[in-house]
Amino acid sequence: MNRNVPLFRRLSASDQHELLGHIQVFLAEKRFEGCGGLELTDEMCVTIAAQACLLLLHRETDYFPRLLTILVYPSTYMAEEKRHVEGPVWEEGRMPRLGETGRRLGAMVLAWDAVKSGAADPSDGKNVVLHEFAHQLDYENSADDGTPALATREQQLSWHEVMRTEFASLRAADETGIPTLLDTYGATNPAEFFAVATEAFFERPRMLRANHPRLYAELQSYFQQDPVEYSADRIKTN
Ligand SMILES: [Zn+2]
């Protein structure tokens, strides 16, 4: 665990304990399958489970109820994709994929090389497991609209307001080519925005809190945790 998920060491003792409990349930409930010749090991399953279950800490939650099977491929694979370029322009073709999941699939595909490198550097802002499992959280309330199940009407209102503004500004930054902390893939649609923001929240919390305080606060209230407390990221000044 410490070797493949260095973040684990930085968690408090009680969080580590809670996470280990979630991992047990997760491993018992989900089916893992090695694909494309991958020899699946316990270490791989635990590395995936640990990062997925980080999203569940401190919350009254189910274990990604729509997900039954996790298919693990050895490395980043090519898939047909339609990607928004700008305005009405879409580009179609074979693009490298690190992972994917869908609301009706009941399955998730992950590339082991991407899982491993995502976990190895817990503060580069990129983490395919956090990204794909954020999509699964989004599906819990049936729509894949970038809004997970929120407890109160008040929380929903504030969430929609903040996400709409932040999504619009990422879209604008994407169109003008201004460099952003959030991966501009999040400008694709609100569902991708939530997944990308989740990656930043756990991997670049200090930067996110400094640059997008309202977005940080919404995610903090939803996830019931403050990754600044255990993150290794640093504020970069330039
Ligand atoms: Zn996505």
Short mmCIF file of C-alpha atoms and ligand atoms in Angstrom, two decimals:
data_model
loop_
_atom_site.label_atom_id
_atom_site.label_comp_id
_atom_site.label_asym_id
_atom_site.label_seq_id
_atom_site.Cartn_x
_atom_site.Cartn_y
_atom_site.Cartn_z
CA MET A 1 0.00 0.00 0.00
CA ASN A 2 2.68 2.47 1.04
CA ARG A 3 4.68 1.66 -2.06
CA ASN A 4 1.93 1.95 -4.66
CA VAL A 5 -0.22 4.57 -2.96
CA PRO A 6 2.21 6.96 -1.24
CA LEU A 7 -0.69 9.20 -0.28
CA PHE A 8 -1.81 6.55 2.23
CA ARG A 9 1.11 7.37 4.53
CA ARG A 10 0.06 11.01 4.72
CA LEU A 11 -3.45 10.27 5.98
CA SER A 12 -4.23 10.46 9.69
CA ALA A 13 -4.32 7.17 11.60
CA SER A 14 -8.12 7.27 11.81
CA ASP A 15 -8.46 7.99 8.08
CA GLN A 16 -6.09 5.11 7.30
CA HIS A 17 -8.22 2.85 9.46
CA GLU A 18 -11.45 3.98 7.80
CA LEU A 19 -9.93 3.64 4.33
CA LEU A 20 -8.74 0.08 5.01
CA GLY A 21 -12.28 -0.83 6.06
CA HIS A 22 -13.73 0.62 2.84
CA ILE A 23 -11.11 -1.20 0.76
CA GLN A 24 -12.18 -4.54 2.27
CA VAL A 25 -15.81 -3.96 1.33
CA PHE A 26 -14.87 -2.66 -2.12
CA LEU A 27 -12.71 -5.69 -2.90
CA ALA A 28 -15.43 -8.04 -1.71
CA GLU A 29 -18.16 -6.32 -3.76
CA LYS A 30 -16.47 -5.59 -7.09
CA ARG A 31 -15.31 -8.02 -9.71
CA PHE A 32 -11.88 -7.34 -11.21
CA GLU A 33 -10.81 -8.72 -14.57
CA GLY A 34 -7.42 -8.56 -16.24
CA CYS A 35 -7.75 -7.88 -19.98
CA GLY A 36 -5.44 -7.72 -22.98
CA GLY A 37 -3.14 -10.30 -21.43
CA LEU A 38 -2.79 -8.54 -18.09
CA GLU A 39 -2.07 -10.86 -15.18
CA LEU A 40 -4.08 -9.20 -12.44
CA THR A 41 -2.50 -9.19 -8.97
CA ASP A 42 -3.89 -8.37 -5.51
CA GLU A 43 -1.52 -5.41 -5.46
CA MET A 44 -3.21 -3.95 -8.55
CA CYS A 45 -6.69 -4.42 -7.10
CA VAL A 46 -5.68 -2.78 -3.81
CA THR A 47 -4.03 0.15 -5.61
CA ILE A 48 -7.27 0.81 -7.49
CA ALA A 49 -9.52 0.23 -4.47
CA ALA A 50 -7.47 2.52 -2.20
CA GLN A 51 -7.74 5.49 -4.53
CA ALA A 52 -11.42 4.89 -5.30
CA CYS A 53 -12.27 4.61 -1.60
CA LEU A 54 -10.50 7.88 -0.81
CA LEU A 55 -13.63 9.46 -2.34
CA LEU A 56 -15.79 7.75 0.28
CA LEU A 57 -14.05 8.85 3.48
CA HIS A 58 -16.15 10.59 6.16
CA ARG A 59 -19.34 10.20 4.17
CA GLU A 60 -22.50 8.15 4.66
CA THR A 61 -22.16 6.36 1.38
CA ASP A 62 -22.71 3.30 -0.68
CA TYR A 63 -19.86 1.67 -2.60
CA PHE A 64 -20.36 2.96 -6.16
CA PRO A 65 -23.62 0.98 -6.47
CA ARG A 66 -23.82 1.13 -10.27
CA LEU A 67 -20.40 -0.40 -10.74
CA LEU A 68 -20.03 -4.17 -10.83
CA THR A 69 -16.90 -4.92 -12.82
CA ILE A 70 -13.51 -3.28 -13.25
CA LEU A 71 -11.62 -4.28 -16.38
CA VAL A 72 -7.90 -3.62 -16.20
CA TYR A 73 -5.76 -3.38 -19.34
CA PRO A 74 -1.96 -3.36 -19.24
CA SER A 75 -1.56 0.07 -20.79
CA THR A 76 -3.19 3.10 -22.30
CA TYR A 77 -5.32 1.94 -25.20
CA MET A 78 -6.72 3.53 -28.32
CA ALA A 79 -10.43 4.18 -28.69
CA GLU A 80 -12.71 5.92 -31.15
CA GLU A 81 -13.57 9.29 -29.74
CA LYS A 82 -15.34 12.50 -30.67
CA ARG A 83 -13.68 15.49 -29.15
CA HIS A 84 -14.82 19.06 -29.14
CA VAL A 85 -12.31 21.37 -30.83
CA GLU A 86 -14.08 24.72 -30.85
CA GLY A 87 -17.45 26.15 -31.78
CA PRO A 88 -19.28 23.59 -33.90
CA VAL A 89 -16.06 21.75 -34.75
CA TRP A 90 -15.58 18.20 -33.49
CA GLU A 91 -12.68 15.97 -34.24
CA GLU A 92 -13.10 12.25 -34.59
CA GLY A 93 -10.50 9.58 -34.50
CA ARG A 94 -8.53 7.16 -32.43
CA MET A 95 -7.33 8.77 -29.21
CA PRO A 96 -5.34 7.34 -26.35
CA ARG A 97 -7.54 6.43 -23.38
CA LEU A 98 -6.51 5.89 -19.78
CA GLY A 99 -9.89 4.74 -18.62
CA GLU A 100 -13.59 5.05 -19.10
CA THR A 101 -16.88 4.26 -17.51
CA GLY A 102 -20.52 4.85 -18.31
CA ARG A 103 -23.76 5.25 -16.46
CA ARG A 104 -25.43 2.17 -17.94
CA LEU A 105 -22.31 0.05 -18.39
CA GLY A 106 -21.96 -1.38 -14.89
CA ALA A 107 -18.29 -1.54 -15.77
CA MET A 108 -15.16 0.56 -15.75
CA VAL A 109 -12.06 0.19 -17.88
CA LEU A 110 -8.69 1.26 -16.49
CA ALA A 111 -5.20 1.16 -17.97
CA TRP A 112 -2.83 -0.20 -15.34
CA ASP A 113 0.11 1.99 -16.44
CA ALA A 114 -2.06 5.10 -15.96
CA VAL A 115 -3.38 3.87 -12.59
CA LYS A 116 0.16 3.27 -11.41
CA SER A 117 1.59 6.59 -12.54
CA GLY A 118 -1.48 8.44 -11.23
CA ALA A 119 -0.97 6.96 -7.77
CA ALA A 120 2.82 7.32 -7.80
CA ASP A 121 2.64 11.10 -8.07
CA PRO A 122 -0.21 12.19 -5.81
CA SER A 123 0.20 15.87 -6.59
CA ASP A 124 0.51 16.24 -10.36
CA GLY A 125 -3.22 16.82 -10.70
CA LYS A 126 -3.70 13.71 -12.83
CA ASN A 127 -5.37 10.62 -11.50
CA VAL A 128 -7.42 8.34 -13.72
CA VAL A 129 -8.90 6.41 -10.79
CA LEU A 130 -10.18 9.53 -9.03
CA HIS A 131 -11.48 10.76 -12.38
CA GLU A 132 -13.44 7.64 -13.35
CA PHE A 133 -14.80 7.08 -9.85
CA ALA A 134 -15.96 10.69 -9.69
CA HIS A 135 -18.11 9.79 -12.72
CA GLN A 136 -19.51 6.88 -10.72
CA LEU A 137 -20.43 9.25 -7.86
CA ASP A 138 -22.12 11.46 -10.43
CA TYR A 139 -24.30 8.48 -11.50
CA GLU A 140 -25.55 7.80 -7.96
CA ASN A 141 -28.48 10.18 -8.43
CA SER A 142 -29.11 8.68 -11.90
CA ALA A 143 -28.08 11.58 -14.17
CA ASP A 144 -24.55 12.10 -15.45
CA ASP A 145 -24.74 15.86 -15.23
CA GLY A 146 -21.78 16.73 -13.03
CA THR A 147 -23.91 16.90 -9.89
CA PRO A 148 -23.57 14.03 -7.43
CA ALA A 149 -26.21 13.26 -4.78
CA LEU A 150 -26.32 16.29 -2.49
CA ALA A 151 -27.98 16.21 0.90
CA THR A 152 -29.97 19.44 0.95
CA ARG A 153 -31.72 21.82 -1.41
CA GLU A 154 -29.45 24.55 -0.12
CA GLN A 155 -26.38 22.55 -1.06
CA GLN A 156 -27.83 21.89 -4.53
CA LEU A 157 -28.46 25.57 -5.18
CA SER A 158 -25.02 26.61 -4.12
CA TRP A 159 -23.43 23.71 -6.07
CA HIS A 160 -25.21 24.65 -9.29
CA GLU A 161 -24.32 28.30 -8.95
CA VAL A 162 -20.60 27.69 -8.31
CA MET A 163 -20.23 24.89 -10.90
CA ARG A 164 -21.96 26.92 -13.61
CA THR A 165 -19.61 29.85 -13.08
CA GLU A 166 -16.47 27.72 -12.82
CA PHE A 167 -17.41 25.63 -15.85
CA ALA A 168 -18.02 28.78 -17.90
CA SER A 169 -14.67 30.22 -16.95
CA LEU A 170 -12.85 26.98 -17.82
CA ARG A 171 -14.61 26.98 -21.19
CA ALA A 172 -13.53 30.55 -21.78
CA ALA A 173 -9.95 29.74 -20.78
CA ASP A 174 -9.99 26.72 -23.10
CA GLU A 175 -11.16 28.83 -26.02
CA THR A 176 -8.60 31.57 -25.47
CA GLY A 177 -5.78 29.17 -24.65
CA ILE A 178 -5.04 30.67 -21.23
CA PRO A 179 -3.21 28.10 -19.09
CA THR A 180 -5.34 26.84 -16.20
CA LEU A 181 -4.90 24.74 -13.10
CA LEU A 182 -7.86 22.60 -14.12
CA ASP A 183 -7.33 20.32 -17.10
CA THR A 184 -9.25 21.87 -20.01
CA TYR A 185 -10.71 18.43 -20.74
CA GLY A 186 -13.12 19.54 -18.01
CA ALA A 187 -14.51 22.10 -20.46
CA THR A 188 -16.04 19.22 -22.48
CA ASN A 189 -19.24 19.15 -20.38
CA PRO A 190 -20.33 19.50 -16.73
CA ALA A 191 -19.78 15.78 -16.04
CA GLU A 192 -16.14 15.98 -17.17
CA PHE A 193 -15.82 19.21 -15.22
CA PHE A 194 -16.77 17.45 -11.99
CA ALA A 195 -14.33 14.59 -12.71
CA VAL A 196 -11.45 16.96 -13.51
CA ALA A 197 -12.24 19.18 -10.50
CA THR A 198 -12.19 16.07 -8.28
CA GLU A 199 -8.70 15.20 -9.53
CA ALA A 200 -7.51 18.73 -8.73
CA PHE A 201 -9.25 18.74 -5.34
CA PHE A 202 -7.36 15.67 -4.15
CA GLU A 203 -4.10 16.23 -5.98
CA ARG A 204 -3.62 20.02 -6.06
CA PRO A 205 -5.74 21.17 -3.12
CA ARG A 206 -3.58 24.13 -2.13
CA MET A 207 -3.53 25.50 -5.64
CA LEU A 208 -7.23 24.86 -6.11
CA ARG A 209 -8.11 26.53 -2.81
CA ALA A 210 -5.98 29.55 -3.71
CA ASN A 211 -7.22 29.94 -7.28
CA HIS A 212 -10.79 28.66 -7.03
CA PRO A 213 -11.87 29.12 -3.40
CA ARG A 214 -15.59 28.69 -4.03
CA LEU A 215 -15.09 25.54 -6.07
CA TYR A 216 -12.82 24.20 -3.35
CA ALA A 217 -15.43 24.94 -0.68
CA GLU A 218 -18.19 23.13 -2.61
CA LEU A 219 -16.04 20.04 -3.08
CA GLN A 220 -14.92 20.17 0.53
CA SER A 221 -18.51 20.21 1.71
CA TYR A 222 -19.47 17.34 -0.60
CA PHE A 223 -16.44 15.15 0.11
CA GLN A 224 -16.39 16.00 3.83
CA GLN A 225 -12.63 16.30 3.83
CA ASP A 226 -9.87 18.83 3.43
CA PRO A 227 -7.05 17.36 1.33
CA VAL A 228 -4.85 20.37 2.14
CA GLU A 229 -4.26 18.60 5.45
CA TYR A 230 -2.54 15.63 3.87
CA SER A 231 -1.54 16.70 0.38
CA ALA A 232 2.05 17.06 -0.76
CA ASP A 233 1.30 19.77 -3.31
CA ARG A 234 2.85 23.19 -3.01
CA ILE A 235 1.71 26.60 -4.12
CA LYS A 236 3.70 27.53 -7.19
CA THR A 237 4.47 31.17 -7.69
CA ASN A 238 5.70 32.54 -10.96
ZN ZN B 1 -14.24 11.57 -17.81
#
